[in-house]
Amino acid sequence: MTASTTAVPQGREEIVRTINVVKEYRMGDQTLQALKGVSVTIYRGEYISIMGPSGSGKSTLFNAIGGLDKPSSGKVFIDEVDVAQLDALELAWLRCRKIGYIFQTFNLIPVMTALENVALPMIFGGMLEADARDKAKAILERVELGHRIDNKPSQLSGGQQQRVAIARAFANDPAIILADEPTGNLDLNTGKAIIGLLKEMNRERGVTVISATHDLKMLDISDRIFWIRDGAVEKIQRRDEVTIDAGQMH
Amino acid sequence: MNLPVQAVGRVQRQTQLPLSKAVEIALKSMRVRLGRSILTLITIVMAMAFLTQVWLGNRFGPVIHAALLARAHLTVHGPVADDGRLVWLLSLSLLVCLVGISNAMLMSVMERFREIGTMKCLGALDSFILKLFLLESIFLGVAGTVCGIVLGVALAAGMMVVRYSTAAWSLIPWGGVPWVCLAALGIGTAITAAAAMYPAWKAARMEPIAAMRVEV
Ligand SMILES: Nc1ncnc2c1ncn2[C@@H]1O[C@H](COP(=O)(O)OP(=O)(O)OP(=O)(O)O)[C@@H](O)[C@H]1O
Ligand SMILES: [Mg+2]
């Protein structure tokens, strides 16, 4: 917590707060602490990058924030609601409407077209099929895939698949976008384009973006960076602080 | 740029989708996966054809045998059918069905664990996922079993002709056949559905991230 006091944007609405989140993995008689008590606060509209070396616990933290995995102890609040207190229906609603997920491996449904993939979360949310398809089409046009809406994921390039995944994540106008290494499987330029797209969506829709990454391209556009090492937050920096560091590095 | 309306306020409860939606998605999913479904289907057809053929063959055989002997003015001594052998053969072919169909269904559902995890991330309820797999497996089970039964009946009748000459054809006791077919339909569909529901239920109960991590 002490680290964060230097870099907290004041007077803004809190959207995510974790308190002392611990995640342990048991393997046989060994216990591995992937998160060792992480406490962070994220504000509405921020673009946050969670940076750290491989195995440092980025994905584990991502899963805990997104309600995709239960922490061993500690609390996660989304919009001031304790995620652990939610029943199955509320949790499904949260995943459907409040949070949009983007994964390194895209995770599109292989048998569905781009349009159907983007429409699916809207249908789960109870929207009528025709409305869902119209809206999906509009979002796909926004991510410049208007001409490929009837293609299956296997007919699209990696970058295009990730655009579909982004469109899908935005389907229900979530308050939070969680992205785990969204550029991890993409080449340099495609990765840049995806990062640019995420930033634009963040700006134009006011959505909070939380992205786990070790892609240094993310540094330029993040409002704050959480540096994670060995399952703990090492430091939290604002973008201007990072630029100085980066300057010193060269 | 005006901001779109975000899901504001606290957490609400997810709406339950109607069954018709599950039927629609299940049918579409099967259609798109046709190649893979047919592979599973063939297993079901073969297994159920085997069961039906064994079952009917062992009902037809002794009756035709006795009838042919009677025509030749010979009498049969002892019981017409050997019940012990029939039970043994039926149990064996049931086991073949159970193992064959379960294995095929288990594989086809396991391949889709990532999809189940993803759907949960998108807000699918566990009950919806179960409905989806139940429907798919029932469609598949009924289709496969019906084809299997037709094949099995034809095989059983054909074998009588091969074994006892064409004279056997008119002697086939068709009376009990509908019941055997109905029972086989029940058995085939039940095994298929149960074999799909078990892994689907396991995957649906998992945390989404755990389901997505499972590799086959
Ligand atoms: N399901 C699991 N079972 C056991 N250990 C796990 C599991 N998932 C993660 N871990 C361990 O927890 C630690 C943190 O993993 P995590 O996936 O969060 O790292 P990461 O920062 O996302 O790494 P990367 O950059 O490679 O994706 C690692 O040591 C990893 O081996
Ligand atoms: Mg990771």
Short mmCIF file of C-alpha atoms and ligand atoms in Angstrom, two decimals:
data_model
loop_
_atom_site.label_atom_id
_atom_site.label_comp_id
_atom_site.label_asym_id
_atom_site.label_seq_id
_atom_site.Cartn_x
_atom_site.Cartn_y
_atom_site.Cartn_z
CA MET A 1 0.00 0.00 0.00
CA THR A 2 2.77 2.42 0.80
CA ALA A 3 4.12 2.26 -2.70
CA SER A 4 0.81 3.32 -4.16
CA THR A 5 0.51 6.54 -2.17
CA THR A 6 3.00 8.28 -4.43
CA ALA A 7 1.03 7.64 -7.56
CA VAL A 8 -2.66 7.81 -6.71
CA PRO A 9 -4.78 10.08 -8.88
CA GLN A 10 -6.81 12.06 -6.39
CA GLY A 11 -10.55 12.64 -6.31
CA ARG A 12 -11.59 9.88 -8.64
CA GLU A 13 -14.11 7.12 -8.44
CA GLU A 14 -12.76 3.76 -7.40
CA ILE A 15 -13.64 0.83 -9.62
CA VAL A 16 -11.38 -2.00 -8.48
CA ARG A 17 -9.80 -2.53 -5.10
CA THR A 18 -7.91 -5.57 -3.94
CA ILE A 19 -7.04 -6.03 -0.30
CA ASN A 20 -4.24 -8.37 0.64
CA VAL A 21 -4.99 -10.86 -2.10
CA VAL A 22 -3.13 -14.12 -1.63
CA LYS A 23 -3.24 -16.99 -4.10
CA GLU A 24 -1.71 -20.31 -3.26
CA TYR A 25 -1.36 -23.27 -5.57
CA ARG A 26 -1.05 -26.66 -3.96
CA MET A 27 0.93 -29.23 -5.85
CA GLY A 28 1.26 -32.41 -3.89
CA ASP A 29 2.72 -31.47 -0.54
CA GLN A 30 4.21 -28.25 -1.86
CA THR A 31 2.49 -24.88 -1.70
CA LEU A 32 3.39 -22.13 -4.13
CA GLN A 33 2.39 -18.59 -3.28
CA ALA A 34 1.67 -16.94 -6.62
CA LEU A 35 0.33 -13.78 -4.96
CA LYS A 36 1.65 -12.74 -1.58
CA GLY A 37 -0.83 -10.13 -0.43
CA VAL A 38 -1.56 -7.67 -3.22
CA SER A 39 -3.42 -4.47 -2.38
CA VAL A 40 -4.12 -2.09 -5.23
CA THR A 41 -6.77 0.46 -6.10
CA ILE A 42 -7.81 1.30 -9.65
CA TYR A 43 -9.95 4.27 -10.65
CA ARG A 44 -12.65 4.56 -13.27
CA GLY A 45 -11.30 5.35 -16.72
CA GLU A 46 -7.70 4.50 -15.96
CA TYR A 47 -5.44 2.52 -18.25
CA ILE A 48 -3.38 0.24 -16.02
CA SER A 49 -0.56 -2.04 -17.07
CA ILE A 50 0.51 -4.87 -14.81
CA MET A 51 4.14 -5.48 -15.67
CA GLY A 52 6.55 -8.07 -14.45
CA PRO A 53 8.70 -10.97 -15.48
CA SER A 54 7.28 -14.33 -16.48
CA GLY A 55 5.88 -16.22 -13.52
CA SER A 56 5.62 -13.11 -11.34
CA GLY A 57 1.87 -13.53 -10.88
CA LYS A 58 0.35 -11.18 -13.47
CA SER A 59 -2.15 -13.67 -14.81
CA THR A 60 -2.99 -14.81 -11.31
CA LEU A 61 -3.81 -11.24 -10.33
CA PHE A 62 -5.74 -10.78 -13.58
CA ASN A 63 -7.85 -13.84 -12.78
CA ALA A 64 -8.51 -12.69 -9.24
CA ILE A 65 -9.60 -9.20 -10.35
CA GLY A 66 -11.78 -10.63 -13.08
CA GLY A 67 -13.61 -13.07 -10.83
CA LEU A 68 -12.26 -15.95 -12.92
CA ASP A 69 -10.53 -17.66 -10.02
CA LYS A 70 -10.97 -17.48 -6.26
CA PRO A 71 -8.13 -16.03 -4.22
CA SER A 72 -6.95 -18.13 -1.26
CA SER A 73 -7.45 -15.13 0.99
CA GLY A 74 -7.97 -11.40 0.75
CA LYS A 75 -10.73 -9.47 -0.93
CA VAL A 76 -11.52 -8.13 -4.38
CA PHE A 77 -14.02 -5.32 -4.76
CA ILE A 78 -15.48 -4.39 -8.13
CA ASP A 79 -17.46 -1.18 -7.94
CA GLU A 80 -17.45 -1.54 -4.15
CA VAL A 81 -18.99 -5.01 -4.31
CA ASP A 82 -17.08 -7.88 -2.74
CA VAL A 83 -16.79 -10.45 -5.52
CA ALA A 84 -16.57 -13.35 -3.05
CA GLN A 85 -20.05 -12.50 -1.77
CA LEU A 86 -21.72 -12.85 -5.16
CA ASP A 87 -23.89 -15.86 -5.95
CA ALA A 88 -23.63 -17.70 -9.27
CA LEU A 89 -26.20 -15.53 -11.04
CA GLU A 90 -24.59 -12.29 -9.89
CA LEU A 91 -21.14 -13.51 -10.81
CA ALA A 92 -22.35 -14.45 -14.29
CA TRP A 93 -23.91 -11.01 -14.63
CA LEU A 94 -20.65 -9.38 -13.55
CA ARG A 95 -18.65 -11.36 -16.11
CA CYS A 96 -21.22 -10.63 -18.77
CA ARG A 97 -21.97 -6.95 -18.26
CA LYS A 98 -19.38 -5.35 -16.07
CA ILE A 99 -16.16 -6.87 -17.34
CA GLY A 100 -14.86 -7.64 -20.81
CA TYR A 101 -12.02 -10.15 -21.09
CA ILE A 102 -9.25 -10.32 -23.64
CA PHE A 103 -6.79 -13.20 -23.65
CA GLN A 104 -3.39 -13.81 -25.13
CA THR A 105 -4.77 -16.78 -27.05
CA PHE A 106 -7.87 -14.85 -28.24
CA ASN A 107 -10.22 -17.62 -27.04
CA LEU A 108 -12.80 -17.13 -29.72
CA ILE A 109 -15.39 -19.88 -30.15
CA PRO A 110 -13.93 -21.71 -33.17
CA VAL A 111 -17.22 -22.80 -34.72
CA MET A 112 -18.77 -19.34 -34.65
CA THR A 113 -18.25 -16.50 -37.11
CA ALA A 114 -16.77 -13.19 -35.99
CA LEU A 115 -20.27 -11.75 -35.83
CA GLU A 116 -21.61 -14.64 -33.75
CA ASN A 117 -18.65 -14.46 -31.40
CA VAL A 118 -19.27 -10.78 -30.73
CA ALA A 119 -23.03 -11.29 -30.41
CA LEU A 120 -22.71 -14.15 -27.91
CA PRO A 121 -22.16 -12.12 -24.72
CA MET A 122 -25.11 -9.92 -25.67
CA ILE A 123 -27.30 -12.99 -26.11
CA PHE A 124 -26.14 -14.33 -22.75
CA GLY A 125 -27.11 -10.94 -21.36
CA GLY A 126 -30.64 -11.41 -22.64
CA MET A 127 -30.54 -9.21 -25.75
CA LEU A 128 -32.68 -10.15 -28.73
CA GLU A 129 -30.81 -11.94 -31.50
CA ALA A 130 -31.48 -9.28 -34.15
CA ASP A 131 -30.39 -6.43 -31.88
CA ALA A 132 -27.30 -8.34 -30.82
CA ARG A 133 -26.30 -8.93 -34.43
CA ASP A 134 -26.80 -5.27 -35.34
CA LYS A 135 -24.71 -4.11 -32.44
CA ALA A 136 -22.03 -6.75 -33.07
CA LYS A 137 -21.78 -5.55 -36.65
CA ALA A 138 -21.35 -1.96 -35.52
CA ILE A 139 -18.59 -2.85 -33.06
CA LEU A 140 -16.81 -5.00 -35.64
CA GLU A 141 -16.92 -2.05 -38.01
CA ARG A 142 -15.41 0.05 -35.24
CA VAL A 143 -12.44 -2.32 -35.03
CA GLU A 144 -12.17 -2.24 -38.83
CA LEU A 145 -13.42 -5.75 -39.43
CA GLY A 146 -16.70 -4.81 -41.05
CA HIS A 147 -15.70 -6.78 -44.14
CA ARG A 148 -14.88 -10.01 -42.28
CA ILE A 149 -17.91 -10.47 -40.05
CA ASP A 150 -18.88 -13.82 -41.57
CA ASN A 151 -15.44 -15.36 -41.26
CA LYS A 152 -14.60 -18.05 -38.72
CA PRO A 153 -11.63 -17.39 -36.42
CA SER A 154 -9.53 -19.91 -38.36
CA GLN A 155 -9.97 -17.74 -41.46
CA LEU A 156 -8.58 -14.66 -39.71
CA SER A 157 -5.03 -13.59 -38.89
CA GLY A 158 -3.88 -13.34 -35.28
CA GLY A 159 -4.30 -9.59 -35.22
CA GLN A 160 -7.75 -9.86 -36.74
CA GLN A 161 -8.74 -12.52 -34.23
CA GLN A 162 -7.61 -10.27 -31.41
CA ARG A 163 -9.71 -7.45 -32.88
CA VAL A 164 -12.73 -9.75 -32.81
CA ALA A 165 -11.88 -10.57 -29.19
CA ILE A 166 -11.68 -6.85 -28.41
CA ALA A 167 -15.02 -6.26 -30.11
CA ARG A 168 -16.48 -9.12 -28.07
CA ALA A 169 -15.06 -7.69 -24.86
CA PHE A 170 -16.79 -4.39 -25.60
CA ALA A 171 -20.08 -6.03 -26.58
CA ASN A 172 -22.01 -5.24 -23.40
CA ASP A 173 -20.38 -1.83 -22.79
CA PRO A 174 -18.46 -3.06 -19.76
CA ALA A 175 -17.00 -0.73 -17.17
CA ILE A 176 -13.76 -2.70 -17.11
CA ILE A 177 -11.68 -4.34 -19.80
CA LEU A 178 -9.27 -6.97 -18.54
CA ALA A 179 -6.58 -7.99 -20.98
CA ASP A 180 -4.00 -10.69 -20.25
CA GLU A 181 -1.06 -10.23 -22.61
CA PRO A 182 -3.27 -9.09 -25.48
CA THR A 183 -0.23 -8.66 -27.71
CA GLY A 184 1.64 -11.75 -26.53
CA ASN A 185 0.93 -13.75 -29.69
CA LEU A 186 1.25 -10.89 -32.16
CA ASP A 187 4.15 -9.42 -34.09
CA LEU A 188 5.48 -5.95 -33.33
CA ASN A 189 3.30 -3.89 -35.67
CA THR A 190 0.12 -5.87 -35.12
CA GLY A 191 0.75 -5.58 -31.39
CA LYS A 192 1.13 -1.82 -31.72
CA ALA A 193 -2.14 -1.57 -33.59
CA ILE A 194 -3.94 -3.61 -30.94
CA ILE A 195 -2.51 -1.46 -28.15
CA GLY A 196 -3.53 1.65 -30.05
CA LEU A 197 -7.05 0.30 -30.46
CA LEU A 198 -7.33 -0.49 -26.75
CA LYS A 199 -6.17 3.00 -25.87
CA GLU A 200 -8.66 4.62 -28.27
CA MET A 201 -11.52 2.58 -26.83
CA ASN A 202 -10.34 3.51 -23.35
CA ARG A 203 -10.42 7.18 -24.27
CA GLU A 204 -13.61 7.32 -26.27
CA ARG A 205 -15.70 5.10 -24.03
CA GLY A 206 -14.24 5.97 -20.69
CA VAL A 207 -13.76 2.30 -19.93
CA THR A 208 -11.15 1.19 -17.42
CA VAL A 209 -8.48 -0.99 -19.03
CA ILE A 210 -6.35 -3.32 -16.96
CA SER A 211 -3.75 -5.17 -18.92
CA ALA A 212 -1.21 -7.73 -17.77
CA THR A 213 1.76 -7.60 -20.06
CA HIS A 214 5.48 -7.66 -20.48
CA ASP A 215 5.19 -5.63 -23.64
CA LEU A 216 7.11 -2.40 -23.07
CA LYS A 217 5.07 -0.75 -25.83
CA MET A 218 2.29 -0.59 -23.28
CA LEU A 219 4.28 1.80 -21.08
CA ASP A 220 3.70 4.83 -23.30
CA ILE A 221 -0.04 4.71 -23.12
CA SER A 222 -0.65 3.50 -19.55
CA ASP A 223 -1.83 5.94 -16.91
CA ARG A 224 -0.15 3.88 -14.24
CA ILE A 225 2.03 0.81 -14.21
CA PHE A 226 1.98 -1.81 -11.46
CA TRP A 227 5.32 -3.56 -11.34
CA ILE A 228 4.94 -7.08 -9.99
CA ARG A 229 7.74 -9.30 -8.82
CA ASP A 230 7.47 -12.67 -7.09
CA GLY A 231 3.78 -12.25 -6.38
CA ALA A 232 4.02 -8.83 -4.78
CA VAL A 233 3.63 -5.26 -6.03
CA GLU A 234 7.14 -3.89 -6.21
CA LYS A 235 6.21 -0.35 -7.20
CA ILE A 236 3.46 1.67 -8.82
CA GLN A 237 4.42 4.41 -11.25
CA ARG A 238 2.64 7.09 -13.20
CA ARG A 239 3.51 7.31 -16.87
CA ASP A 240 5.64 10.45 -16.48
CA GLU A 241 7.70 8.70 -13.83
CA VAL A 242 8.30 5.77 -16.16
CA THR A 243 9.49 7.96 -19.01
CA ILE A 244 12.27 9.24 -16.77
CA ASP A 245 13.24 5.70 -15.84
CA ALA A 246 13.20 4.62 -19.43
CA GLY A 247 15.40 7.59 -20.28
CA GLN A 248 17.90 6.54 -17.68
CA MET A 249 17.87 3.02 -18.96
CA HIS A 250 19.25 4.08 -22.32
CA MET B 1 -17.81 11.65 -28.61
CA ASN B 2 -20.68 10.81 -26.33
CA LEU B 3 -20.11 8.01 -23.89
CA PRO B 4 -22.18 4.88 -24.31
CA VAL B 5 -24.30 3.91 -21.35
CA GLN B 6 -22.20 1.64 -19.22
CA ALA B 7 -23.53 -1.03 -16.97
CA VAL B 8 -23.75 1.30 -14.01
CA GLY B 9 -24.88 0.62 -10.52
CA ARG B 10 -24.20 -2.41 -8.45
CA VAL B 11 -24.36 -6.00 -9.44
CA GLN B 12 -27.54 -7.48 -10.84
CA ARG B 13 -28.53 -11.06 -11.52
CA GLN B 14 -27.96 -12.73 -14.86
CA THR B 15 -31.10 -13.55 -16.82
CA GLN B 16 -31.89 -17.19 -17.54
CA LEU B 17 -32.06 -17.87 -21.25
CA PRO B 18 -35.12 -19.77 -22.51
CA LEU B 19 -34.76 -23.41 -23.54
CA SER B 20 -35.44 -22.46 -27.16
CA LYS B 21 -32.19 -20.50 -27.17
CA ALA B 22 -30.28 -23.53 -25.95
CA VAL B 23 -31.94 -25.69 -28.62
CA GLU B 24 -31.00 -23.15 -31.25
CA ILE B 25 -27.37 -22.92 -30.19
CA ALA B 26 -27.09 -26.71 -29.74
CA LEU B 27 -28.42 -27.37 -33.24
CA LYS B 28 -26.16 -24.77 -34.79
CA SER B 29 -23.17 -26.09 -32.92
CA MET B 30 -23.84 -29.62 -34.16
CA ARG B 31 -24.33 -28.48 -37.71
CA VAL B 32 -21.08 -26.57 -37.74
CA ARG B 33 -19.22 -29.43 -36.10
CA LEU B 34 -20.73 -31.92 -38.54
CA GLY B 35 -17.49 -33.70 -39.33
CA ARG B 36 -16.64 -34.23 -35.69
CA SER B 37 -20.22 -35.14 -34.81
CA ILE B 38 -20.33 -37.78 -37.52
CA LEU B 39 -17.23 -39.42 -36.08
CA THR B 40 -18.92 -39.69 -32.69
CA LEU B 41 -22.13 -40.71 -34.39
CA ILE B 42 -20.45 -43.63 -36.15
CA THR B 43 -19.26 -44.98 -32.81
CA ILE B 44 -22.78 -44.81 -31.42
CA VAL B 45 -24.25 -46.43 -34.55
CA MET B 46 -21.75 -49.29 -34.46
CA ALA B 47 -22.14 -49.94 -30.75
CA MET B 48 -25.93 -49.89 -30.87
CA ALA B 49 -26.07 -52.00 -34.03
CA PHE B 50 -23.94 -54.57 -32.25
CA LEU B 51 -26.18 -54.58 -29.17
CA THR B 52 -29.38 -54.82 -31.18
CA GLN B 53 -28.03 -57.54 -33.40
CA VAL B 54 -26.87 -59.67 -30.48
CA TRP B 55 -30.13 -59.12 -28.64
CA LEU B 56 -32.44 -59.92 -31.56
CA GLY B 57 -30.23 -62.63 -33.00
CA ASN B 58 -30.47 -64.54 -29.76
CA ARG B 59 -34.26 -64.17 -29.72
CA PHE B 60 -34.69 -65.16 -33.37
CA GLY B 61 -32.24 -68.03 -33.47
CA PRO B 62 -33.85 -70.56 -31.13
CA VAL B 63 -37.39 -69.83 -32.39
CA ILE B 64 -36.42 -70.33 -36.02
CA HIS B 65 -34.35 -73.34 -35.14
CA ALA B 66 -37.27 -74.96 -33.33
CA ALA B 67 -39.69 -74.07 -36.12
CA LEU B 68 -37.44 -75.61 -38.75
CA LEU B 69 -37.03 -78.76 -36.70
CA ALA B 70 -40.78 -78.95 -36.21
CA ARG B 71 -41.23 -78.74 -39.98
CA ALA B 72 -38.91 -81.69 -40.30
CA HIS B 73 -41.06 -83.47 -37.70
CA LEU B 74 -38.34 -83.48 -35.16
CA THR B 75 -38.90 -82.39 -31.60
CA VAL B 76 -36.50 -80.39 -29.56
CA HIS B 77 -35.54 -81.54 -26.14
CA GLY B 78 -34.66 -79.15 -23.40
CA PRO B 79 -35.24 -75.40 -23.28
CA VAL B 80 -35.55 -73.53 -26.59
CA ALA B 81 -33.36 -70.61 -25.53
CA ASP B 82 -30.27 -70.70 -23.38
CA ASP B 83 -30.96 -67.87 -20.92
CA GLY B 84 -27.56 -67.94 -19.29
CA ARG B 85 -25.77 -67.50 -22.59
CA LEU B 86 -28.15 -64.70 -23.61
CA VAL B 87 -27.58 -62.75 -20.40
CA TRP B 88 -23.85 -63.16 -20.80
CA LEU B 89 -23.86 -62.00 -24.42
CA LEU B 90 -26.14 -59.08 -23.68
CA SER B 91 -24.02 -57.92 -20.76
CA LEU B 92 -20.96 -58.11 -22.94
CA SER B 93 -22.47 -56.05 -25.73
CA LEU B 94 -23.86 -53.55 -23.22
CA LEU B 95 -20.34 -53.16 -21.90
CA VAL B 96 -19.08 -52.58 -25.43
CA CYS B 97 -21.71 -49.85 -25.85
CA LEU B 98 -20.93 -48.29 -22.52
CA VAL B 99 -17.18 -48.15 -23.08
CA GLY B 100 -17.33 -47.20 -26.76
CA ILE B 101 -19.93 -44.47 -26.50
CA SER B 102 -18.60 -43.04 -23.22
CA ASN B 103 -15.13 -42.80 -24.65
CA ALA B 104 -16.31 -41.04 -27.79
CA MET B 105 -18.52 -38.58 -25.89
CA LEU B 106 -15.94 -37.92 -23.20
CA MET B 107 -13.40 -37.00 -25.85
CA SER B 108 -15.79 -34.78 -27.76
CA VAL B 109 -16.74 -32.83 -24.63
CA MET B 110 -13.20 -32.64 -23.27
CA GLU B 111 -12.12 -31.01 -26.50
CA ARG B 112 -14.49 -28.21 -25.65
CA PHE B 113 -13.39 -27.38 -22.10
CA ARG B 114 -11.77 -24.17 -23.31
CA GLU B 115 -15.00 -23.24 -25.03
CA ILE B 116 -16.92 -23.89 -21.81
CA GLY B 117 -14.51 -21.71 -19.84
CA THR B 118 -14.78 -18.97 -22.44
CA MET B 119 -18.56 -19.08 -22.41
CA LYS B 120 -18.49 -18.72 -18.64
CA CYS B 121 -16.28 -15.65 -19.02
CA LEU B 122 -18.91 -14.21 -21.34
CA GLY B 123 -21.64 -14.71 -18.76
CA ALA B 124 -23.06 -18.16 -19.50
CA LEU B 125 -24.71 -19.82 -16.52
CA ASP B 126 -23.66 -23.33 -15.54
CA SER B 127 -27.22 -24.48 -16.09
CA PHE B 128 -27.16 -23.13 -19.64
CA ILE B 129 -23.94 -24.96 -20.45
CA LEU B 130 -25.42 -28.18 -19.07
CA LYS B 131 -28.59 -27.68 -21.11
CA LEU B 132 -26.50 -27.13 -24.22
CA PHE B 133 -24.53 -30.34 -23.80
CA LEU B 134 -27.58 -32.31 -22.70
CA LEU B 135 -29.46 -31.25 -25.83
CA GLU B 136 -26.54 -31.91 -28.13
CA SER B 137 -25.95 -35.34 -26.67
CA ILE B 138 -29.64 -36.27 -26.80
CA PHE B 139 -29.84 -35.27 -30.46
CA LEU B 140 -26.68 -37.20 -31.18
CA GLY B 141 -27.74 -40.16 -29.04
CA VAL B 142 -31.18 -40.48 -30.63
CA ALA B 143 -29.84 -40.10 -34.17
CA GLY B 144 -27.01 -42.57 -33.62
CA THR B 145 -29.14 -45.08 -31.78
CA VAL B 146 -31.95 -45.05 -34.35
CA CYS B 147 -29.46 -45.68 -37.15
CA GLY B 148 -27.77 -48.34 -35.04
CA ILE B 149 -31.06 -50.10 -34.35
CA VAL B 150 -32.06 -50.15 -38.02
CA LEU B 151 -28.67 -51.59 -38.87
CA GLY B 152 -28.87 -54.06 -36.00
CA VAL B 153 -32.32 -55.35 -36.98
CA ALA B 154 -31.19 -55.79 -40.57
CA LEU B 155 -28.06 -57.62 -39.44
CA ALA B 156 -29.97 -59.90 -37.09
CA ALA B 157 -32.50 -60.81 -39.77
CA GLY B 158 -29.79 -61.17 -42.39
CA MET B 159 -27.84 -63.54 -40.21
CA MET B 160 -30.88 -65.78 -39.75
CA VAL B 161 -31.16 -66.07 -43.51
CA VAL B 162 -27.47 -66.81 -43.81
CA ARG B 163 -27.56 -69.39 -41.03
CA TYR B 164 -30.87 -71.14 -41.80
CA SER B 165 -31.49 -70.41 -45.49
CA THR B 166 -34.15 -68.11 -46.92
CA ALA B 167 -36.87 -70.24 -45.39
CA ALA B 168 -35.97 -68.57 -42.09
CA TRP B 169 -37.23 -65.20 -43.30
CA SER B 170 -40.91 -66.04 -42.89
CA LEU B 171 -40.23 -67.62 -39.51
CA ILE B 172 -38.67 -64.55 -37.87
CA PRO B 173 -40.70 -63.71 -34.76
CA TRP B 174 -41.18 -59.96 -35.24
CA GLY B 175 -43.49 -59.70 -32.24
CA GLY B 176 -41.00 -58.67 -29.62
CA VAL B 177 -38.85 -56.54 -31.93
CA PRO B 178 -40.46 -53.15 -31.20
CA TRP B 179 -39.83 -53.63 -27.50
CA VAL B 180 -36.23 -54.53 -28.00
CA CYS B 181 -35.83 -51.49 -30.27
CA LEU B 182 -37.47 -49.21 -27.73
CA ALA B 183 -35.26 -50.54 -24.95
CA ALA B 184 -32.17 -50.12 -27.13
CA LEU B 185 -33.22 -46.55 -27.93
CA GLY B 186 -33.51 -45.81 -24.23
CA ILE B 187 -30.18 -47.44 -23.45
CA GLY B 188 -28.29 -45.74 -26.30
CA THR B 189 -29.64 -42.28 -25.58
CA ALA B 190 -29.11 -42.63 -21.85
CA ILE B 191 -25.50 -43.75 -22.21
CA THR B 192 -24.75 -40.95 -24.68
CA ALA B 193 -26.35 -38.26 -22.55
CA ALA B 194 -24.79 -39.50 -19.33
CA ALA B 195 -21.34 -39.72 -20.91
CA ALA B 196 -21.64 -36.12 -22.13
CA MET B 197 -23.16 -34.73 -18.95
CA TYR B 198 -20.46 -35.99 -16.65
CA PRO B 199 -17.55 -34.02 -18.20
CA ALA B 200 -19.82 -31.07 -19.04
CA TRP B 201 -20.96 -30.88 -15.44
CA LYS B 202 -17.37 -31.04 -14.23
CA ALA B 203 -16.28 -28.28 -16.62
CA ALA B 204 -19.26 -26.06 -15.87
CA ARG B 205 -18.57 -26.23 -12.15
CA MET B 206 -14.92 -25.30 -12.56
CA GLU B 207 -13.69 -21.76 -12.25
CA PRO B 208 -13.57 -20.48 -15.84
CA ILE B 209 -9.83 -20.15 -15.81
CA ALA B 210 -9.38 -23.77 -14.73
CA ALA B 211 -11.65 -25.00 -17.51
CA MET B 212 -9.73 -22.97 -20.08
CA ARG B 213 -6.43 -24.39 -18.89
CA VAL B 214 -7.39 -28.02 -19.47
CA GLU B 215 -5.59 -29.34 -22.52
CA VAL B 216 -6.55 -32.57 -24.22
N1 LIG C 1 -2.71 -23.61 -12.10
C1 LIG C 1 -1.53 -23.46 -11.52
N2 LIG C 1 -1.04 -24.43 -10.74
C2 LIG C 1 0.14 -24.29 -10.14
N3 LIG C 1 0.92 -23.21 -10.22
C3 LIG C 1 0.50 -22.20 -10.98
C4 LIG C 1 -0.75 -22.27 -11.67
N4 LIG C 1 -0.92 -21.11 -12.36
C5 LIG C 1 0.16 -20.38 -12.10
N5 LIG C 1 1.02 -21.01 -11.27
C6 LIG C 1 2.29 -20.50 -10.77
O1 LIG C 1 2.06 -19.22 -10.19
C7 LIG C 1 3.10 -18.34 -10.53
C8 LIG C 1 2.52 -17.12 -11.21
O2 LIG C 1 1.98 -17.51 -12.43
P1 LIG C 1 1.31 -16.48 -13.44
O3 LIG C 1 0.70 -17.28 -14.51
O4 LIG C 1 0.42 -15.58 -12.68
O5 LIG C 1 2.58 -15.69 -13.99
P2 LIG C 1 2.63 -14.53 -15.09
O6 LIG C 1 3.21 -13.34 -14.44
O7 LIG C 1 1.32 -14.37 -15.73
O8 LIG C 1 3.66 -15.14 -16.11
P3 LIG C 1 3.71 -15.00 -17.71
O9 LIG C 1 4.28 -13.66 -18.00
O10 LIG C 1 4.64 -16.09 -18.12
O11 LIG C 1 2.33 -15.20 -18.21
C9 LIG C 1 4.07 -19.10 -11.40
O12 LIG C 1 5.14 -19.51 -10.60
C10 LIG C 1 3.28 -20.29 -11.88
O13 LIG C 1 4.10 -21.41 -12.05
MG MG C 2 0.53 -14.76 -17.66
#
